[in-house]
Amino acid sequence: MIVGIDLGTTNSLIAYFEGEEAKIIPNRLGENLTPSVISIDDEGTVYVGKTAKERKLTYPDQSADVFKRSMGTNKKFKLGEREFSAEELSSLVLKSLKEDAESFLGTEVKEAVISVPAYFNDAQRKATKRAGEMAGFVVERIVSEPTAAAIAYGLNKKNADTKFIVFDLGGGTFDVSILELYQNIMEVRAVAGDNFLGGEDFTEILVQMFFREKNIDQDELDVKTLAHVRKQAELCKLGFTESRNSTLKCKIKEEVYEYEINIDDYEKNCQLLLNKIKKPIERSLKDANIRLKDIDEVILVGGATKLSIVRKFVGRLFGRIPNTNINPDEVVAVGAATQAAMKERNEAVKEIILTDVCPFTLGTEVVVSRGGGVKEGGHYLPIIERNSVIPVSRTERLYTADDNQDMIRVKILQGESRFARNNVYLGDIELVVPIGPAGQEAVDVTYTYDVNSILEVEVKVLSTKLSKRIVIKNDDVDMTDEEIDERLASLAELKIHPREKEENKLLLLRGDRMYEEATGDMRNIIEKYLNNFEQILDKQNPADIEKAREELKEFLDNIDEDIF
């Protein structure tokens, strides 16, 4: 049997497929939700879930939560005298779910489909897979959370040619997916998201409102008191489900504080968070080439969508009442279990075909000609565009850039910036090439990305037939704080240039943002306009710069349509 797991920031669930439907497996406490919290006592006993969450209030220095946000990084969480990575803590949650499933089903459970946020990058997905393996699972597939939710809802769709958007706001991450269902095929058209936006942030707003109202300096409070305030803020947030007013009540240094909050005031304080939600929606609609009015249905997923201000915001944004027929807390686990049933070729779901997409652009660094024989390195060449249907394979032919060049190095990058240095480095391949004039030797660079988030890169020299290939298996592709500081320091040492004038800088930043939002031919057009403007800036002629600035602004205005 293959189970489906929703490994969440706040809560995790496990489900299995029986008969014609997926069912949630209760944990050892008889509850469907297992809090994603770990606590370890002085004797080394590991507590998982509700017990760990409760223990965190009294032993915050021996407990950890919200570690999902750090998957795929080198960040360490100190629990007492021990240190753990996010994937190690996640593996303890997964191991607990595995034990609960085996106890409930009365059989060993070896295989699993695990969900991740749609916008998790390659390192984060592989860290999730490793966490599952450390817990004793054979991880059959990593599936995006909105895709899993869409599977759960799509099984019951009666109408063909239906376009719907999955709005997934969990405890720590936000994802949006646009899908289309026709006949027995469910196609993911586009995904976007924010890995640092979720219900935890809405709780933090209440915490900060409370501190401001009571004039309390949180820096003077110990971690135990802060954990207590946060728990009370969470309860206050849940109180808005039943009433327009809710009270945050807590005890600090033997003094009891009460703060009654009106839903309108709370909503006003959450405006920045709500506005952040719009950006991924805009991007996914643009990538899918679908207008908001073409969406037939909006599906809410994730515990944070139960918050009344979120539901109100979504209803106002889309102009319709969202679909919540399936419990938002459970829908991802249900979909993951259904995906597991598909892997097992279960008779109840064998007719459903699912296509997924690559959530980010994969490419390499190239040298471009700036005219007049000037060559400039450091530019990004997209090879597999984000939201390409997977599995996908793309090949680009690249040529030597310099005379007497004897080596070609292909940097493997992930990201949306037109400059290579701003994207995530995944690895590289070096190949020897025959010496000759620039442009004489060529290599074919092939990127292949599959449904399990595995990237294979092959580079082949055309003249010698020599080739090399690698499969990306990076443990950590995130920059350290020191590397970020070094980069900022190096940028600060650059000479002041006309492009640093506010109006020029703003226009270039806007162009870079639109380049990252665009795909395909539109990216090439934007790149051409930006390169032209930068060349004119280099000449430092004020009159030419002003003229070029107006032309670029007009071009960007024409293509930057407001979807809403």
Coordinates of C-alpha atoms in Angstrom, one line a residue:
M1 CA 0.0 0.0 0.0
I2 CA 1.2 3.5 -0.9
V3 CA 0.0 6.3 1.5
G4 CA -0.4 10.0 0.8
I5 CA 1.2 12.5 3.2
D6 CA 0.6 16.2 3.7
L7 CA 3.8 17.4 5.4
G8 CA 2.6 20.8 6.5
T9 CA 4.3 23.8 8.2
T10 CA 1.7 23.8 11.0
N11 CA 0.0 20.4 10.8
S12 CA 0.7 17.1 9.0
L13 CA -1.7 14.4 7.9
I14 CA -1.5 10.9 6.4
A15 CA -4.2 9.2 4.3
Y16 CA -4.8 6.0 2.3
F17 CA -7.2 5.0 -0.5
E18 CA -9.9 2.4 0.2
G19 CA -12.7 1.4 -2.1
E20 CA -13.4 4.5 -4.1
E21 CA -12.2 7.3 -1.9
A22 CA -9.3 8.5 0.1
K23 CA -9.5 8.5 3.9
I24 CA -7.5 10.3 6.6
I25 CA -5.7 8.1 9.1
P26 CA -6.2 9.3 12.7
N27 CA -3.1 9.6 14.9
R28 CA -2.6 7.8 18.2
L29 CA -4.8 10.5 19.9
G30 CA -7.6 9.8 17.5
E31 CA -7.2 13.1 15.7
N32 CA -6.6 13.8 12.0
L33 CA -4.2 16.6 12.4
T34 CA -0.7 16.1 13.9
P35 CA 1.0 19.4 14.7
S36 CA 4.4 19.6 13.0
V37 CA 6.2 20.2 16.2
I38 CA 9.2 18.3 17.7
S39 CA 10.3 18.4 21.4
I40 CA 13.1 16.4 23.0
D41 CA 13.7 16.1 26.8
D42 CA 16.9 15.7 28.7
E43 CA 16.8 11.9 28.4
G44 CA 16.6 12.1 24.6
T45 CA 12.9 11.2 24.4
V46 CA 11.3 12.6 21.2
Y47 CA 7.8 14.1 21.4
V48 CA 5.9 14.7 18.2
G49 CA 2.6 16.5 17.5
K50 CA 0.2 17.8 20.0
T51 CA 2.3 16.7 23.0
A52 CA 5.4 18.5 21.6
K53 CA 3.2 21.5 20.9
E54 CA 2.1 21.6 24.5
R55 CA 5.6 20.9 25.7
K56 CA 6.9 23.9 23.7
L57 CA 5.0 26.2 26.0
T58 CA 7.1 25.1 29.0
Y59 CA 10.3 24.0 27.3
P60 CA 10.7 26.3 24.2
D61 CA 14.4 25.7 24.2
Q62 CA 13.9 22.0 23.7
S63 CA 11.3 22.3 21.0
A64 CA 11.0 23.4 17.4
D65 CA 8.2 24.2 14.9
V66 CA 7.7 26.0 11.5
F67 CA 10.9 24.2 10.4
K68 CA 9.4 23.4 7.0
R69 CA 10.3 26.9 5.9
S70 CA 14.0 26.0 6.2
M71 CA 13.9 22.8 4.2
G72 CA 16.8 22.5 1.8
T73 CA 19.0 24.9 3.8
N74 CA 21.9 24.6 6.3
K75 CA 19.9 26.2 9.1
K76 CA 20.2 24.3 12.4
F77 CA 17.6 24.1 15.1
K78 CA 18.9 23.6 18.7
L79 CA 16.8 21.5 20.9
G80 CA 18.5 21.3 24.3
E81 CA 22.1 20.2 23.7
R82 CA 21.3 18.7 20.2
E83 CA 21.2 20.3 16.8
F84 CA 18.9 19.2 13.9
S85 CA 18.4 20.3 10.3
A86 CA 14.8 21.0 9.0
E87 CA 14.8 17.7 7.1
E88 CA 15.8 15.7 10.2
L89 CA 13.0 17.3 12.2
S90 CA 10.6 16.6 9.3
S91 CA 11.7 13.0 9.3
L92 CA 10.7 12.6 12.9
V93 CA 7.2 13.9 12.0
L94 CA 7.0 11.5 9.1
K95 CA 8.2 8.6 11.2
S96 CA 5.4 9.4 13.7
L97 CA 2.8 9.4 10.9
K98 CA 4.2 6.1 9.6
E99 CA 3.8 4.5 13.0
D100 CA 0.3 5.8 13.4
A101 CA -0.7 4.4 9.9
E102 CA 0.8 1.0 10.7
S103 CA -1.0 0.8 14.0
F104 CA -4.3 1.9 12.4
L105 CA -4.1 -0.3 9.3
G106 CA -2.5 -3.3 11.0
T107 CA 0.2 -3.7 8.4
E108 CA 3.6 -2.4 7.5
V109 CA 3.6 0.8 5.4
K110 CA 6.7 1.2 3.2
E111 CA 5.8 3.6 0.3
A112 CA 4.5 7.2 0.3
V113 CA 3.6 10.1 -1.9
I114 CA 4.6 13.3 -0.1
S115 CA 3.3 16.8 -0.9
V116 CA 5.3 20.0 -1.0
P117 CA 4.5 23.6 -1.7
A118 CA 4.3 24.2 -5.5
Y119 CA 7.0 26.8 -5.3
F120 CA 9.5 24.6 -3.4
N121 CA 12.8 24.6 -5.4
D122 CA 14.9 21.6 -6.3
A123 CA 16.9 21.5 -3.1
Q124 CA 13.7 21.8 -0.9
R125 CA 12.0 19.0 -2.8
K126 CA 15.0 16.7 -2.5
A127 CA 15.3 17.5 1.2
T128 CA 11.6 16.5 1.6
K129 CA 12.4 13.2 -0.2
R130 CA 15.4 12.6 2.1
A131 CA 13.2 13.3 5.1
G132 CA 10.8 10.6 4.0
E133 CA 13.6 8.1 3.4
M134 CA 15.1 8.8 6.9
A135 CA 11.6 8.0 8.3
G136 CA 11.7 4.6 6.6
F137 CA 9.6 5.3 3.5
V138 CA 10.3 4.6 -0.1
V139 CA 9.2 8.0 -1.5
E140 CA 7.3 7.1 -4.7
R141 CA 6.7 10.7 -5.7
I142 CA 6.8 14.3 -4.6
V143 CA 3.6 16.1 -5.5
S144 CA 2.8 19.8 -5.3
E145 CA 0.2 20.7 -2.7
P146 CA -2.2 22.6 -5.0
T147 CA -2.0 19.8 -7.5
A148 CA -2.9 17.3 -4.8
A149 CA -5.9 19.4 -3.8
A150 CA -6.9 19.7 -7.4
I151 CA -6.8 15.9 -7.7
A152 CA -9.1 15.6 -4.7
Y153 CA -11.6 18.0 -6.2
G154 CA -11.2 17.0 -9.8
L155 CA -12.3 13.4 -9.3
N156 CA -15.9 14.6 -8.7
K157 CA -16.0 17.1 -11.6
K158 CA -18.9 16.5 -14.0
N159 CA -18.2 19.2 -16.5
A160 CA -15.4 19.0 -19.1
D161 CA -13.3 22.0 -20.0
T162 CA -13.3 23.5 -16.5
K163 CA -10.7 26.0 -15.5
F164 CA -10.1 26.4 -11.8
I165 CA -7.6 28.0 -9.4
V166 CA -6.4 26.4 -6.2
F167 CA -5.7 28.9 -3.5
D168 CA -3.5 27.2 -0.9
L169 CA -2.7 29.2 2.2
G170 CA -1.2 27.0 4.9
G171 CA 0.6 27.7 8.1
G172 CA 3.8 28.8 6.5
T173 CA 3.5 28.8 2.8
F174 CA 1.2 30.2 0.1
D175 CA 0.7 28.5 -3.3
V176 CA -1.6 29.2 -6.2
S177 CA -2.2 26.8 -9.1
I178 CA -4.3 27.2 -12.2
L179 CA -5.6 23.9 -13.6
E180 CA -7.8 22.8 -16.5
L181 CA -9.9 19.6 -16.5
Y182 CA -11.0 18.2 -19.8
Q183 CA -12.3 14.7 -20.4
N184 CA -10.1 12.5 -18.2
I185 CA -7.1 14.8 -18.2
M186 CA -6.2 17.3 -15.5
E187 CA -3.6 19.7 -16.7
V188 CA -1.7 22.0 -14.5
R189 CA -1.3 25.3 -16.4
A190 CA 0.7 27.4 -14.0
V191 CA 1.9 27.5 -10.4
A192 CA 3.3 30.4 -8.3
G193 CA 3.7 31.0 -4.6
D194 CA 5.5 32.5 -1.6
N195 CA 7.4 30.1 0.7
F196 CA 7.4 32.7 3.5
L197 CA 3.7 33.7 3.7
G198 CA 1.1 31.8 5.7
G199 CA -1.1 31.6 8.7
E200 CA 1.8 32.0 11.1
D201 CA 2.3 35.5 9.7
F202 CA -1.3 36.4 10.4
T203 CA -0.8 35.2 14.0
E204 CA 2.3 37.4 14.3
I205 CA 0.2 40.5 13.3
L206 CA -1.9 39.9 16.4
V207 CA 1.2 39.5 18.5
Q208 CA 2.6 42.8 17.3
M209 CA -0.8 44.6 17.7
F210 CA -0.9 43.4 21.3
F211 CA 2.6 44.5 22.2
R212 CA 1.9 48.0 20.7
E213 CA -1.4 48.4 22.5
K214 CA 0.0 47.4 25.9
N215 CA 3.3 49.2 25.3
I216 CA 5.4 46.0 25.9
D217 CA 8.9 45.6 24.7
Q218 CA 9.1 42.0 23.4
D219 CA 12.9 42.1 23.6
E220 CA 12.6 42.1 27.4
L221 CA 10.6 38.9 27.4
D222 CA 12.0 35.4 27.7
V223 CA 11.3 32.7 25.1
K224 CA 8.8 31.0 27.4
T225 CA 6.7 34.1 27.7
L226 CA 6.9 34.8 24.0
A227 CA 5.7 31.3 23.3
H228 CA 2.7 31.8 25.7
V229 CA 1.8 35.1 24.0
R230 CA 1.9 33.5 20.6
K231 CA -0.3 30.6 21.7
Q232 CA -2.9 33.1 23.0
A233 CA -2.6 35.1 19.8
E234 CA -3.4 31.9 17.8
L235 CA -6.5 31.3 20.0
C236 CA -7.5 34.9 19.4
K237 CA -7.2 34.5 15.7
L238 CA -9.4 31.4 15.8
G239 CA -12.0 33.4 17.8
F240 CA -12.7 35.5 14.7
T241 CA -14.4 32.4 13.1
E242 CA -17.3 32.8 15.4
S243 CA -17.4 36.6 16.1
R244 CA -16.4 40.0 14.8
N245 CA -14.5 40.6 18.1
S246 CA -11.9 38.4 19.8
T247 CA -9.8 38.8 22.9
L248 CA -6.1 38.1 23.4
K249 CA -5.6 37.3 27.1
C250 CA -2.3 36.4 28.6
K251 CA -0.2 36.6 31.7
I252 CA 3.2 38.4 31.6
K253 CA 5.3 38.7 34.8
E254 CA 2.4 37.9 37.1
E255 CA 0.2 40.5 35.4
V256 CA -2.9 39.5 33.3
Y257 CA -3.4 41.5 30.1
E258 CA -6.6 41.5 28.0
Y259 CA -6.8 43.1 24.6
E260 CA -10.1 43.0 22.7
I261 CA -9.7 43.3 18.9
N262 CA -12.3 44.1 16.3
I263 CA -12.1 42.2 13.0
D264 CA -12.0 45.4 11.0
D265 CA -8.9 46.6 12.9
Y266 CA -7.3 43.3 12.4
E267 CA -8.0 43.3 8.7
K268 CA -6.5 46.8 8.4
N269 CA -3.3 45.6 10.1
C270 CA -3.2 42.6 7.7
Q271 CA -3.3 44.6 4.5
L272 CA 0.4 44.2 3.6
L273 CA 0.0 40.4 4.0
L274 CA -3.2 40.4 1.9
N275 CA -1.5 42.5 -0.8
K276 CA 1.4 40.0 -1.0
I277 CA -1.2 37.3 -1.9
K278 CA -2.0 39.1 -5.1
K279 CA 1.4 38.8 -6.7
P280 CA 1.6 35.0 -7.1
I281 CA -2.0 35.1 -8.5
E282 CA -1.1 37.7 -11.1
R283 CA 2.0 35.7 -12.1
S284 CA 0.2 32.4 -12.5
L285 CA -2.6 34.0 -14.6
K286 CA -0.1 35.6 -16.9
D287 CA 1.9 32.4 -17.2
A288 CA -1.2 30.4 -18.0
N289 CA -2.4 33.1 -20.4
I290 CA -5.8 33.0 -18.7
R291 CA -7.9 36.0 -17.6
L292 CA -9.5 36.1 -14.2
K293 CA -12.9 36.1 -15.7
D294 CA -12.1 32.7 -17.4
I295 CA -11.7 30.9 -14.1
D296 CA -14.8 28.7 -13.4
E297 CA -14.1 27.9 -9.8
V298 CA -11.9 28.9 -6.9
I299 CA -10.9 26.2 -4.4
L300 CA -9.6 27.1 -0.9
V301 CA -6.9 24.9 0.6
G302 CA -5.0 25.1 3.9
G303 CA -5.9 25.9 7.5
A304 CA -5.3 29.7 7.1
T305 CA -8.1 29.9 4.5
K306 CA -10.6 29.4 7.4
L307 CA -9.7 32.9 8.6
S308 CA -12.7 35.1 7.9
I309 CA -10.6 38.0 6.6
V310 CA -8.8 35.7 4.1
R311 CA -12.1 34.3 2.8
K312 CA -13.5 37.8 2.5
F313 CA -10.4 38.9 0.6
V314 CA -10.5 35.9 -1.8
G315 CA -14.3 36.4 -2.4
R316 CA -13.7 40.1 -3.2
L317 CA -10.7 39.4 -5.3
F318 CA -12.3 36.7 -7.5
G319 CA -15.9 38.1 -7.4
R320 CA -17.4 34.7 -6.3
I321 CA -17.8 32.4 -3.3
P322 CA -14.9 30.0 -3.1
N323 CA -15.4 26.2 -3.0
T324 CA -14.8 24.6 0.4
N325 CA -16.6 21.3 0.0
I326 CA -13.6 19.4 1.3
N327 CA -12.1 20.3 4.6
P328 CA -9.2 22.8 3.7
D329 CA -7.0 21.1 6.3
E330 CA -7.5 17.6 4.8
V331 CA -7.8 18.1 1.1
V332 CA -4.0 17.9 0.3
A333 CA -3.7 14.6 2.1
V334 CA -6.7 13.3 0.3
G335 CA -5.2 14.3 -3.0
A336 CA -1.8 12.8 -2.1
A337 CA -3.5 9.5 -1.2
T338 CA -5.4 9.6 -4.5
Q339 CA -2.1 10.2 -6.3
A340 CA -0.8 7.1 -4.5
A341 CA -3.8 5.2 -5.8
M342 CA -3.0 6.3 -9.3
K343 CA 0.6 5.0 -8.8
E344 CA -0.9 1.6 -7.8
R345 CA -3.3 1.7 -10.8
N346 CA -6.3 1.5 -8.6
E347 CA -9.4 0.7 -10.6
A348 CA -11.3 3.6 -9.1
V349 CA -8.9 6.2 -10.5
K350 CA -7.1 4.6 -13.4
E351 CA -8.9 6.8 -16.0
I352 CA -7.5 10.0 -14.6
I353 CA -4.4 11.5 -16.3
L354 CA -2.5 14.2 -14.5
T355 CA 0.0 16.6 -16.0
D356 CA 2.2 18.8 -13.8
V357 CA 4.6 21.6 -14.5
C358 CA 8.1 22.7 -13.6
P359 CA 7.6 25.6 -11.0
F360 CA 10.8 27.5 -11.9
T361 CA 13.0 28.3 -14.9
L362 CA 16.2 26.2 -15.4
G363 CA 19.0 27.6 -17.6
T364 CA 22.7 28.4 -17.9
E365 CA 25.1 31.4 -18.0
V366 CA 26.1 32.7 -21.4
V367 CA 28.1 35.5 -23.0
V368 CA 26.2 38.0 -25.2
S369 CA 27.4 40.5 -27.8
R370 CA 26.7 44.1 -26.9
G371 CA 27.7 45.5 -30.4
G372 CA 30.9 46.9 -31.7
G373 CA 32.7 43.6 -30.9
V374 CA 32.0 44.0 -27.2
K375 CA 31.1 40.8 -25.4
E376 CA 29.5 40.7 -21.9
G377 CA 29.3 37.6 -19.7
G378 CA 27.0 36.8 -16.8
H379 CA 23.7 36.7 -18.7
Y380 CA 21.1 34.0 -18.1
L381 CA 19.8 31.7 -20.9
P382 CA 16.5 30.0 -20.0
I383 CA 16.4 26.4 -21.3
I384 CA 13.4 25.0 -19.5
E385 CA 10.9 27.8 -18.8
R386 CA 8.9 27.8 -15.6
N387 CA 5.4 26.2 -15.9
S388 CA 6.6 23.9 -18.7
V389 CA 4.6 20.7 -18.6
I390 CA 6.7 17.8 -17.2
P391 CA 8.4 15.5 -17.9
V392 CA 10.2 17.9 -20.3
S393 CA 13.5 17.9 -22.2
R394 CA 15.0 20.9 -24.0
T395 CA 18.3 21.4 -26.0
E396 CA 20.2 24.6 -26.7
R397 CA 23.3 24.8 -28.9
L398 CA 26.0 27.0 -27.5
Y399 CA 29.3 28.1 -29.1
T400 CA 32.8 29.1 -27.9
A401 CA 33.0 32.8 -27.0
D402 CA 36.7 33.4 -27.4
D403 CA 39.5 32.6 -29.8
N404 CA 41.7 29.6 -28.8
Q405 CA 39.2 28.6 -26.1
D406 CA 40.0 25.0 -25.0
M407 CA 37.2 24.5 -22.4
I408 CA 33.5 25.0 -22.1
R409 CA 31.9 25.3 -18.7
V410 CA 28.1 25.0 -18.4
K411 CA 26.8 26.4 -15.2
I412 CA 23.4 24.9 -14.2
L413 CA 21.2 27.6 -12.8
Q414 CA 17.6 27.9 -11.4
G415 CA 15.7 31.2 -11.2
E416 CA 14.0 34.0 -13.1
S417 CA 16.6 36.8 -13.2
R418 CA 18.2 37.8 -16.6
F419 CA 21.5 37.9 -14.8
A420 CA 23.2 34.6 -13.9
R421 CA 24.6 35.9 -10.6
N422 CA 21.1 36.5 -9.3
N423 CA 19.9 32.9 -9.9
V424 CA 20.5 29.8 -7.8
Y425 CA 23.6 27.7 -8.7
L426 CA 22.9 24.0 -8.9
G427 CA 26.1 22.6 -10.4
D428 CA 28.3 22.6 -13.6
I429 CA 29.8 20.5 -16.3
E430 CA 33.2 21.2 -17.9
L431 CA 34.2 19.7 -21.3
V432 CA 37.4 20.0 -23.4
V433 CA 36.9 21.5 -26.9
P434 CA 39.4 21.7 -29.8
I435 CA 41.2 25.0 -30.0
G436 CA 40.0 27.4 -32.8
P437 CA 38.4 30.7 -33.6
A438 CA 35.5 32.0 -31.5
G439 CA 32.2 30.4 -32.5
Q440 CA 33.9 27.5 -34.4
E441 CA 33.2 24.8 -31.7
A442 CA 29.7 24.1 -30.4
V443 CA 28.0 22.0 -27.7
D444 CA 24.5 20.8 -27.4
V445 CA 23.2 21.4 -23.8
T446 CA 20.2 19.2 -22.9
Y447 CA 18.1 19.7 -19.7
T448 CA 15.6 17.0 -18.7
Y449 CA 13.3 17.4 -15.8
D450 CA 10.9 14.8 -14.6
V451 CA 7.8 14.4 -12.3
N452 CA 10.0 13.5 -9.4
S453 CA 11.9 16.8 -9.5
I454 CA 15.0 15.2 -10.9
L455 CA 17.1 17.3 -13.2
E456 CA 19.5 15.6 -15.7
V457 CA 21.9 17.7 -17.7
E458 CA 24.0 16.4 -20.6
V459 CA 26.5 18.4 -22.6
K460 CA 27.9 17.1 -25.9
V461 CA 30.7 18.5 -28.1
L462 CA 29.5 18.3 -31.7
S463 CA 32.9 17.9 -33.4
T464 CA 34.4 15.3 -31.1
K465 CA 31.2 13.6 -29.8
L466 CA 32.6 13.9 -26.3
S467 CA 29.8 14.2 -23.7
K468 CA 29.2 14.4 -20.0
R469 CA 26.0 14.2 -17.9
I470 CA 25.1 14.8 -14.3
V471 CA 22.0 14.4 -12.2
I472 CA 21.6 17.3 -9.8
K473 CA 21.7 16.1 -6.2
N474 CA 22.5 19.3 -4.2
D475 CA 22.0 19.2 -0.5
D476 CA 21.9 23.0 -0.2
V477 CA 21.7 25.7 -2.8
D478 CA 20.9 28.6 -0.6
M479 CA 23.4 31.4 0.0
T480 CA 24.8 31.9 3.5
D481 CA 24.6 35.2 5.3
E482 CA 28.3 35.7 4.8
E483 CA 28.0 35.2 1.0
I484 CA 25.1 37.7 0.9
D485 CA 27.1 40.3 2.8
E486 CA 30.1 39.8 0.5
R487 CA 27.9 40.3 -2.5
L488 CA 26.4 43.5 -1.1
A489 CA 29.9 44.8 -0.2
S490 CA 31.2 44.2 -3.7
L491 CA 28.2 46.0 -5.2
A492 CA 28.7 48.9 -2.9
E493 CA 32.3 49.4 -4.3
L494 CA 31.1 50.0 -7.8
K495 CA 31.5 53.5 -9.2
I496 CA 28.4 55.7 -9.4
H497 CA 27.0 55.4 -12.8
P498 CA 24.2 57.3 -14.7
R499 CA 22.0 54.2 -14.3
E500 CA 22.0 54.8 -10.6
K501 CA 19.9 57.9 -11.0
E502 CA 16.5 57.1 -9.4
E503 CA 14.4 57.2 -12.6
N504 CA 16.9 55.0 -14.6
K505 CA 17.3 52.5 -11.7
L506 CA 13.6 52.3 -11.2
L507 CA 13.0 51.6 -14.9
L508 CA 15.7 48.9 -15.0
L509 CA 14.3 47.2 -11.8
R510 CA 10.8 47.3 -13.3
G511 CA 12.1 45.8 -16.5
D512 CA 14.0 43.0 -14.6
R513 CA 10.8 42.3 -12.6
M514 CA 8.7 42.0 -15.9
Y515 CA 11.4 39.8 -17.4
E516 CA 11.1 37.4 -14.5
E517 CA 7.3 37.4 -14.8
A518 CA 7.4 36.8 -18.6
T519 CA 8.2 33.6 -20.5
G520 CA 9.2 32.6 -24.0
D521 CA 9.5 35.2 -26.8
M522 CA 8.3 38.0 -24.5
R523 CA 11.4 37.5 -22.4
N524 CA 13.7 37.9 -25.5
I525 CA 11.9 41.1 -26.4
I526 CA 12.2 42.6 -22.9
E527 CA 15.8 41.6 -22.9
K528 CA 16.4 43.4 -26.1
Y529 CA 14.9 46.6 -24.9
L530 CA 16.8 46.5 -21.6
N531 CA 20.1 45.8 -23.3
N532 CA 19.5 48.7 -25.6
F533 CA 18.8 51.0 -22.7
E534 CA 21.9 49.9 -20.8
Q535 CA 24.1 50.5 -23.9
I536 CA 22.8 54.1 -24.1
L537 CA 23.4 54.5 -20.4
D538 CA 27.0 53.4 -20.9
K539 CA 27.5 56.3 -23.4
Q540 CA 26.4 58.8 -20.7
N541 CA 24.7 61.2 -23.2
P542 CA 21.8 62.9 -21.2
A543 CA 19.7 63.6 -24.2
D544 CA 20.0 60.1 -25.6
I545 CA 19.3 58.6 -22.1
E546 CA 16.1 60.7 -21.7
K547 CA 14.8 59.6 -25.1
A548 CA 15.6 56.0 -24.5
R549 CA 14.1 56.1 -21.1
E550 CA 10.8 57.4 -22.5
E551 CA 10.8 54.7 -25.2
L552 CA 11.5 51.9 -22.6
K553 CA 8.8 53.2 -20.3
E554 CA 6.2 53.3 -23.1
F555 CA 7.1 49.8 -24.0
L556 CA 6.8 48.5 -20.5
D557 CA 3.5 50.4 -19.9
N558 CA 2.0 48.7 -23.0
I559 CA 2.8 45.1 -21.9
D560 CA 2.3 45.5 -18.1
E561 CA -1.4 45.0 -18.1
D562 CA -3.3 44.9 -14.9
I563 CA -5.1 41.5 -14.7
F564 CA -7.5 42.7 -12.1

